[in-house]
């Protein structure tokens, strides 16, 4: 073989020899390899990859095809493992292929991804430009390896947007699972608080004044009266006016609470539309000032057992009285009339005590939950100690879930592990592809899988396990 042809074959991908076999792409594994490639003439298309991800194997057939079609001795391919190449440090930990185009060792272009038609088109275009460049017909602007290209910037923005979307999606799923867990806890707790409820007075209804502290009755008489001590006193005229309307109910305790965004949402757990109707001015008040709340109870009726006739033991057994929702309905009628928090009846307490801001928006002044679940949720926010003393157990955040994908050929190893971890593995199945965004379920039973035959379903099928 003539020396010229031998040198050409050594450099040109498919003609190069390694271990007695022709290879398409030269390997660049370290700084020395990189320096040697950069010093070679011709147009090199380099697939930059990381060890954990590997080079883009599916693209090999396209590269071979275009190489044979063009038949140019100027076109060469290489794969560069960035893990041990100093110049490619910023490409480590990347999950996509970065395709670099070099003219005689100088970077002129770069694209990202595995879009075969785009890559093939660019190889043809750049090879034509390279020939013109060598003939002095065109000038090319070279790119420093330290420069972040427009392609990379675009990819970075796409990646950030994807991560944000993914984070929002994950949060939505977590919030939904947490809502279901909280709903379950509240249903159990609501049985314990059938005769209690609460009413909340918003910050603009409360003011604080300084008053003289009363002298204690058991204090010793002094020759000279002590200097008066001034203390802060809370005044809520709306609460005082409302109290006269629900005299039949017993005030258990009152409290002031600072709300956060989370507790504000939980306060209106089953009546979010009411919260969403609030002007931003009111929301800001609720998050910056304390809310005043009063817990009420229906009176406990004590039976006169002495006056009861003697009955048999069997007759004496009676079902507990179901008062679920009674006090909520009673107080709701007092506060809203026949209306709702969003639309209280005319002249009801909620209607009468609305205020109007400078923009002409009507601002509600008070709230009472209208069903056992929303009542239970409000009480856990406003009267934490009472709820804990009466059996409320706060739900724990749901355990994180993990998606693990295995090649179908590993199923004989994975299935016994799944059986050992039966309590932790929530779901598993056999899928036609390994893309978790677009799953195509084949079956959930290994015996059914055997009837299909792995040779028929293809290599893309995987075993997907969700761990809680």
CSV table of C-alpha atoms in Angstrom, one decimal, residues 30-346:
chain,number,residue,atom,x,y,z
A,30,UNK,CA,-6.4,11.8,28.2
A,31,UNK,CA,-4.6,15.1,27.7
A,32,UNK,CA,-1.9,13.4,25.5
A,33,UNK,CA,-4.5,11.9,23.2
A,34,UNK,CA,-6.2,15.3,22.9
A,35,UNK,CA,-3.0,17.1,22.0
A,36,UNK,CA,-2.3,14.6,19.3
A,37,UNK,CA,-5.7,15.0,17.7
A,38,UNK,CA,-5.6,18.8,17.8
A,39,UNK,CA,-2.3,18.8,16.0
A,40,UNK,CA,-3.7,16.7,13.1
A,41,UNK,CA,-4.9,18.3,9.9
A,42,UNK,CA,-8.3,17.9,8.5
A,43,UNK,CA,-11.9,18.4,9.8
A,44,UNK,CA,-12.5,16.4,12.9
A,45,UNK,CA,-16.0,15.8,14.3
A,46,UNK,CA,-15.5,14.9,18.0
A,47,UNK,CA,-18.2,13.4,20.2
A,48,UNK,CA,-17.5,14.6,23.7
A,49,UNK,CA,-18.9,12.3,26.4
A,50,UNK,CA,-18.5,11.3,30.1
A,51,UNK,CA,-17.7,7.9,31.3
A,52,UNK,CA,-20.9,7.4,33.2
A,53,UNK,CA,-23.0,8.2,30.2
A,54,UNK,CA,-20.8,6.9,27.3
A,55,UNK,CA,-20.5,8.0,23.7
A,56,UNK,CA,-23.5,8.1,21.4
A,57,UNK,CA,-23.4,4.6,19.9
A,58,UNK,CA,-26.7,4.9,17.9
A,59,UNK,CA,-25.2,7.7,15.9
A,60,UNK,CA,-22.4,5.5,14.6
A,61,UNK,CA,-24.3,4.1,11.7
A,62,UNK,CA,-25.1,7.6,10.5
A,63,UNK,CA,-21.5,8.7,10.8
A,64,UNK,CA,-20.4,5.7,8.8
A,65,UNK,CA,-23.0,6.3,6.1
A,66,UNK,CA,-22.1,9.9,5.6
A,67,UNK,CA,-18.4,9.1,5.6
A,68,UNK,CA,-18.8,6.5,2.8
A,69,UNK,CA,-21.1,8.8,0.8
A,70,UNK,CA,-18.7,11.8,1.0
A,71,UNK,CA,-15.6,9.7,0.6
A,72,UNK,CA,-13.5,12.7,1.7
A,73,UNK,CA,-10.0,12.2,3.2
A,74,UNK,CA,-10.5,15.5,5.0
A,75,UNK,CA,-13.3,14.1,7.3
A,76,UNK,CA,-12.4,12.4,10.5
A,77,UNK,CA,-14.3,11.3,13.6
A,78,UNK,CA,-13.2,10.9,17.2
A,79,UNK,CA,-14.8,10.3,20.6
A,80,UNK,CA,-13.4,12.2,23.6
A,81,UNK,CA,-13.9,11.1,27.2
A,82,UNK,CA,-14.0,14.4,29.1
A,83,UNK,CA,-13.4,12.8,32.5
A,84,UNK,CA,-9.6,12.8,32.1
A,85,UNK,CA,-9.1,15.7,29.6
A,86,UNK,CA,-8.3,19.0,31.2
A,87,UNK,CA,-9.5,21.1,28.2
A,88,UNK,CA,-12.9,19.4,28.4
A,89,UNK,CA,-13.5,19.8,32.2
A,90,UNK,CA,-16.6,21.9,31.8
A,91,UNK,CA,-18.3,19.1,29.8
A,92,UNK,CA,-18.1,16.6,32.6
A,93,UNK,CA,-21.3,15.4,34.2
A,94,UNK,CA,-23.2,16.2,31.0
A,95,UNK,CA,-25.8,13.6,30.0
A,96,UNK,CA,-25.9,14.6,26.3
A,97,UNK,CA,-23.4,14.4,23.5
A,98,UNK,CA,-21.5,17.5,22.6
A,99,UNK,CA,-20.4,17.4,18.9
A,100,UNK,CA,-17.4,19.6,18.2
A,101,UNK,CA,-16.1,20.6,14.7
A,102,UNK,CA,-12.5,21.4,14.3
A,103,UNK,CA,-10.6,22.8,11.3
A,104,UNK,CA,-7.0,21.7,11.6
A,105,UNK,CA,-7.3,21.7,15.4
A,106,UNK,CA,-9.3,24.9,15.8
A,107,UNK,CA,-12.9,24.8,17.0
A,108,UNK,CA,-15.4,26.3,14.6
A,109,UNK,CA,-18.8,24.9,15.6
A,110,UNK,CA,-20.6,22.9,18.3
A,111,UNK,CA,-24.0,21.3,18.6
A,112,UNK,CA,-25.7,19.3,21.4
A,113,UNK,CA,-27.8,16.2,21.3
A,114,UNK,CA,-28.6,13.3,19.1
A,115,UNK,CA,-30.6,14.8,16.3
A,116,UNK,CA,-29.1,12.7,13.5
A,117,UNK,CA,-30.5,14.7,10.4
A,118,UNK,CA,-29.2,17.9,11.9
A,119,UNK,CA,-25.8,16.4,12.6
A,120,UNK,CA,-25.5,14.9,9.2
A,121,UNK,CA,-26.5,18.1,7.5
A,122,UNK,CA,-24.0,20.1,9.5
A,123,UNK,CA,-21.2,17.6,8.7
A,124,UNK,CA,-21.8,18.1,4.9
A,125,UNK,CA,-22.0,21.9,5.3
A,126,UNK,CA,-18.9,22.2,7.4
A,127,UNK,CA,-16.9,19.9,5.2
A,128,UNK,CA,-17.7,22.1,2.2
A,129,UNK,CA,-16.7,25.2,4.2
A,130,UNK,CA,-13.5,23.4,5.2
A,131,UNK,CA,-12.5,22.8,1.6
A,132,UNK,CA,-13.2,26.5,0.8
A,133,UNK,CA,-11.3,27.5,4.0
A,134,UNK,CA,-8.2,25.5,2.9
A,135,UNK,CA,-8.4,27.1,-0.6
A,136,UNK,CA,-8.5,30.6,1.0
A,137,UNK,CA,-12.0,31.2,-0.4
A,138,UNK,CA,-13.6,31.9,3.1
A,139,UNK,CA,-12.5,33.0,6.5
A,140,UNK,CA,-13.8,31.3,9.7
A,141,UNK,CA,-14.0,32.6,13.2
A,142,UNK,CA,-12.5,30.2,15.7
A,143,UNK,CA,-14.1,29.5,19.1
A,144,UNK,CA,-12.1,29.2,22.3
A,145,UNK,CA,-12.8,26.0,24.2
A,146,UNK,CA,-13.4,28.3,27.3
A,147,UNK,CA,-16.2,30.1,25.5
A,148,UNK,CA,-19.8,29.1,26.2
A,149,UNK,CA,-21.4,28.9,22.8
A,150,UNK,CA,-24.9,30.1,21.9
A,151,UNK,CA,-26.0,26.5,21.6
A,152,UNK,CA,-24.8,25.8,25.2
A,153,UNK,CA,-26.6,28.9,26.5
A,154,UNK,CA,-29.8,27.9,24.8
A,155,UNK,CA,-29.4,24.4,26.2
A,156,UNK,CA,-28.8,25.8,29.7
A,157,UNK,CA,-31.9,27.9,29.5
A,158,UNK,CA,-33.9,24.9,28.3
A,159,UNK,CA,-32.5,22.8,31.1
A,160,UNK,CA,-33.3,25.4,33.7
A,161,UNK,CA,-36.9,25.7,32.5
A,162,UNK,CA,-37.2,22.0,32.4
A,163,UNK,CA,-36.0,21.7,36.0
A,164,UNK,CA,-38.3,24.4,37.1
A,165,UNK,CA,-41.2,22.7,35.4
A,166,UNK,CA,-40.2,19.4,36.9
A,167,UNK,CA,-39.9,20.9,40.4
A,168,UNK,CA,-43.4,22.5,40.1
A,169,UNK,CA,-44.7,19.1,39.0
A,170,UNK,CA,-43.1,17.3,41.8
A,171,UNK,CA,-44.3,19.8,44.3
A,172,UNK,CA,-47.8,19.5,43.0
A,173,UNK,CA,-47.7,15.7,43.5
A,174,UNK,CA,-46.2,16.1,47.0
A,175,UNK,CA,-48.8,18.7,47.9
A,176,UNK,CA,-51.6,16.4,46.6
A,177,UNK,CA,-50.3,13.5,48.6
A,178,UNK,CA,-49.9,15.6,51.7
A,179,UNK,CA,-53.4,17.0,51.3
A,180,UNK,CA,-54.8,13.5,51.2
A,181,UNK,CA,-52.8,12.5,54.3
A,182,UNK,CA,-54.0,15.6,56.1
A,183,UNK,CA,-57.6,15.0,55.0
A,184,UNK,CA,-57.4,11.5,56.5
A,185,UNK,CA,-56.1,12.8,59.8
A,186,UNK,CA,-58.7,15.5,60.0
A,187,UNK,CA,-61.5,13.0,59.3
A,188,UNK,CA,-60.4,10.9,62.2
A,189,UNK,CA,-59.9,13.9,64.5
A,190,UNK,CA,-63.3,15.4,63.6
A,191,UNK,CA,-65.1,12.6,65.5
A,192,UNK,CA,-63.5,13.9,68.8
A,193,UNK,CA,-64.6,17.5,68.4
A,194,UNK,CA,-68.2,17.2,67.3
A,195,UNK,CA,-69.5,19.9,69.7
A,196,UNK,CA,-66.7,22.4,69.2
A,197,UNK,CA,-66.1,25.0,66.5
A,198,UNK,CA,-64.5,28.4,66.1
A,199,UNK,CA,-64.8,31.9,64.7
A,200,UNK,CA,-62.0,34.0,63.3
A,201,UNK,CA,-61.8,37.8,63.4
A,202,UNK,CA,-59.4,39.3,60.8
A,203,UNK,CA,-56.7,41.8,61.9
A,204,UNK,CA,-58.4,45.0,60.8
A,205,UNK,CA,-61.2,44.3,63.4
A,206,UNK,CA,-58.7,44.2,66.3
A,207,UNK,CA,-57.0,47.2,68.0
A,208,UNK,CA,-54.9,47.5,71.1
A,209,UNK,CA,-55.2,50.1,73.7
A,210,UNK,CA,-53.2,50.9,76.8
A,211,UNK,CA,-55.1,50.5,80.1
A,212,UNK,CA,-54.2,50.6,83.8
A,213,UNK,CA,-53.4,47.2,85.2
A,214,UNK,CA,-56.0,46.3,88.0
A,215,UNK,CA,-54.6,46.2,91.5
A,216,UNK,CA,-54.6,42.6,92.9
A,217,UNK,CA,-57.2,42.1,95.7
A,218,UNK,CA,-54.8,40.3,98.0
A,219,UNK,CA,-52.1,43.0,97.8
A,220,UNK,CA,-51.1,44.7,101.0
A,221,UNK,CA,-52.5,48.1,101.7
A,222,UNK,CA,-49.9,50.8,101.2
A,223,UNK,CA,-49.8,54.2,102.8
A,224,UNK,CA,-48.9,55.6,99.4
A,225,UNK,CA,-50.8,54.2,96.4
A,226,UNK,CA,-48.3,52.7,93.8
A,227,UNK,CA,-47.7,54.2,90.4
A,228,UNK,CA,-50.3,52.8,87.9
A,229,UNK,CA,-48.9,50.2,85.6
A,230,UNK,CA,-50.1,50.4,82.0
A,231,UNK,CA,-50.7,47.3,80.0
A,232,UNK,CA,-51.9,46.5,76.5
A,233,UNK,CA,-55.4,45.4,76.0
A,234,UNK,CA,-56.9,43.8,72.9
A,235,UNK,CA,-60.3,45.2,71.8
A,236,UNK,CA,-62.4,43.6,69.1
A,237,UNK,CA,-65.8,45.3,68.8
A,238,UNK,CA,-66.9,42.9,66.1
A,239,UNK,CA,-66.3,40.0,68.4
A,240,UNK,CA,-68.2,41.6,71.2
A,241,UNK,CA,-71.2,42.3,68.9
A,242,UNK,CA,-71.2,38.7,67.5
A,243,UNK,CA,-71.0,37.2,71.0
A,244,UNK,CA,-74.4,38.5,71.9
A,245,UNK,CA,-75.8,36.5,68.9
A,246,UNK,CA,-74.4,33.1,70.0
A,247,UNK,CA,-75.1,33.3,73.7
A,248,UNK,CA,-76.3,29.7,73.7
A,249,UNK,CA,-72.8,28.5,72.8
A,250,UNK,CA,-70.0,28.4,75.4
A,251,UNK,CA,-66.7,30.2,74.9
A,252,UNK,CA,-64.0,27.7,75.7
A,253,UNK,CA,-61.0,29.9,75.0
A,254,UNK,CA,-59.7,32.6,72.7
A,255,UNK,CA,-56.3,32.9,71.1
A,256,UNK,CA,-54.1,35.0,68.8
A,257,UNK,CA,-52.0,33.3,66.1
A,258,UNK,CA,-49.5,34.4,63.5
A,259,UNK,CA,-50.1,32.8,60.1
A,260,UNK,CA,-47.7,31.7,57.4
A,261,UNK,CA,-48.6,31.0,53.8
A,262,UNK,CA,-49.0,27.3,54.6
A,263,UNK,CA,-51.1,27.7,57.7
A,264,UNK,CA,-53.2,30.4,55.9
A,265,UNK,CA,-54.1,27.8,53.2
A,266,UNK,CA,-54.8,25.1,55.9
A,267,UNK,CA,-57.0,27.5,57.7
A,268,UNK,CA,-59.3,27.6,54.7
A,269,UNK,CA,-58.6,23.9,53.8
A,270,UNK,CA,-62.1,23.1,52.3
A,271,UNK,CA,-63.0,26.7,51.4
A,272,UNK,CA,-60.1,27.9,49.2
A,273,UNK,CA,-62.4,29.8,46.9
A,274,UNK,CA,-63.2,32.2,49.9
A,275,UNK,CA,-59.4,32.7,50.5
A,276,UNK,CA,-58.8,33.3,46.7
A,277,UNK,CA,-61.5,36.0,46.7
A,278,UNK,CA,-59.5,38.1,49.3
A,279,UNK,CA,-57.9,41.4,48.1
A,280,UNK,CA,-54.1,41.3,48.3
A,281,UNK,CA,-54.4,44.0,51.0
A,282,UNK,CA,-56.3,41.5,53.3
A,283,UNK,CA,-53.9,38.6,52.5
A,284,UNK,CA,-50.9,40.9,53.5
A,285,UNK,CA,-52.6,41.7,56.8
A,286,UNK,CA,-53.3,38.0,57.5
A,287,UNK,CA,-49.6,37.2,57.0
A,288,UNK,CA,-48.2,40.2,58.8
A,289,UNK,CA,-50.5,40.5,61.8
A,290,UNK,CA,-52.1,38.1,64.3
A,291,UNK,CA,-55.6,36.8,63.8
A,292,UNK,CA,-57.9,36.7,66.8
A,293,UNK,CA,-60.0,33.6,67.2
A,294,UNK,CA,-62.6,32.2,69.6
A,295,UNK,CA,-63.4,28.5,70.2
A,296,UNK,CA,-67.0,27.7,71.0
A,297,UNK,CA,-68.8,24.6,72.2
A,298,UNK,CA,-72.4,23.4,72.5
A,299,UNK,CA,-73.4,22.9,76.1
A,300,UNK,CA,-73.0,19.4,77.4
A,301,UNK,CA,-76.4,18.0,78.5
A,302,UNK,CA,-76.2,16.0,81.7
A,303,UNK,CA,-79.0,13.4,82.2
A,304,UNK,CA,-80.7,13.0,85.6
A,305,UNK,CA,-79.9,9.3,86.1
A,306,UNK,CA,-81.8,9.2,89.4
A,307,UNK,CA,-85.1,10.1,87.7
A,308,UNK,CA,-84.6,7.5,85.0
A,309,UNK,CA,-86.6,4.3,85.3
A,310,UNK,CA,-84.8,1.0,86.0
A,311,UNK,CA,-84.1,-0.7,82.6
A,312,UNK,CA,-82.4,-3.9,81.7
A,313,UNK,CA,-78.7,-3.9,80.9
A,314,UNK,CA,-79.5,-4.6,77.2
A,315,UNK,CA,-82.0,-1.8,77.0
A,316,UNK,CA,-79.5,0.6,78.7
A,317,UNK,CA,-77.0,0.3,75.9
A,318,UNK,CA,-77.6,3.2,73.5
A,319,UNK,CA,-75.8,4.5,70.4
A,320,UNK,CA,-73.8,7.7,70.9
A,321,UNK,CA,-75.5,10.8,69.7
A,322,UNK,CA,-74.2,11.9,66.3
A,323,UNK,CA,-73.7,15.6,66.4
A,324,UNK,CA,-71.4,15.8,63.3
A,325,UNK,CA,-71.9,19.1,61.5
A,326,UNK,CA,-74.6,20.4,64.0
A,327,UNK,CA,-72.6,23.2,65.6
A,328,UNK,CA,-71.0,24.2,62.3
A,329,UNK,CA,-74.4,24.7,60.7
A,330,UNK,CA,-75.7,26.5,63.8
A,331,UNK,CA,-72.9,29.1,63.8
A,332,UNK,CA,-72.8,29.4,60.0
A,333,UNK,CA,-76.5,30.4,60.1
A,334,UNK,CA,-75.7,33.0,62.8
A,335,UNK,CA,-72.8,34.4,60.9
A,336,UNK,CA,-73.8,34.1,57.2
A,337,UNK,CA,-77.6,33.7,57.4
A,338,UNK,CA,-78.7,31.5,54.5
A,339,UNK,CA,-75.7,32.6,52.5
A,340,UNK,CA,-72.1,31.5,52.3
A,341,UNK,CA,-68.7,33.2,53.2
A,342,UNK,CA,-68.5,34.4,49.6
A,343,UNK,CA,-72.1,35.6,49.5
A,344,UNK,CA,-73.5,36.1,53.0
A,345,UNK,CA,-77.2,37.0,53.4
A,346,UNK,CA,-78.1,40.7,53.6
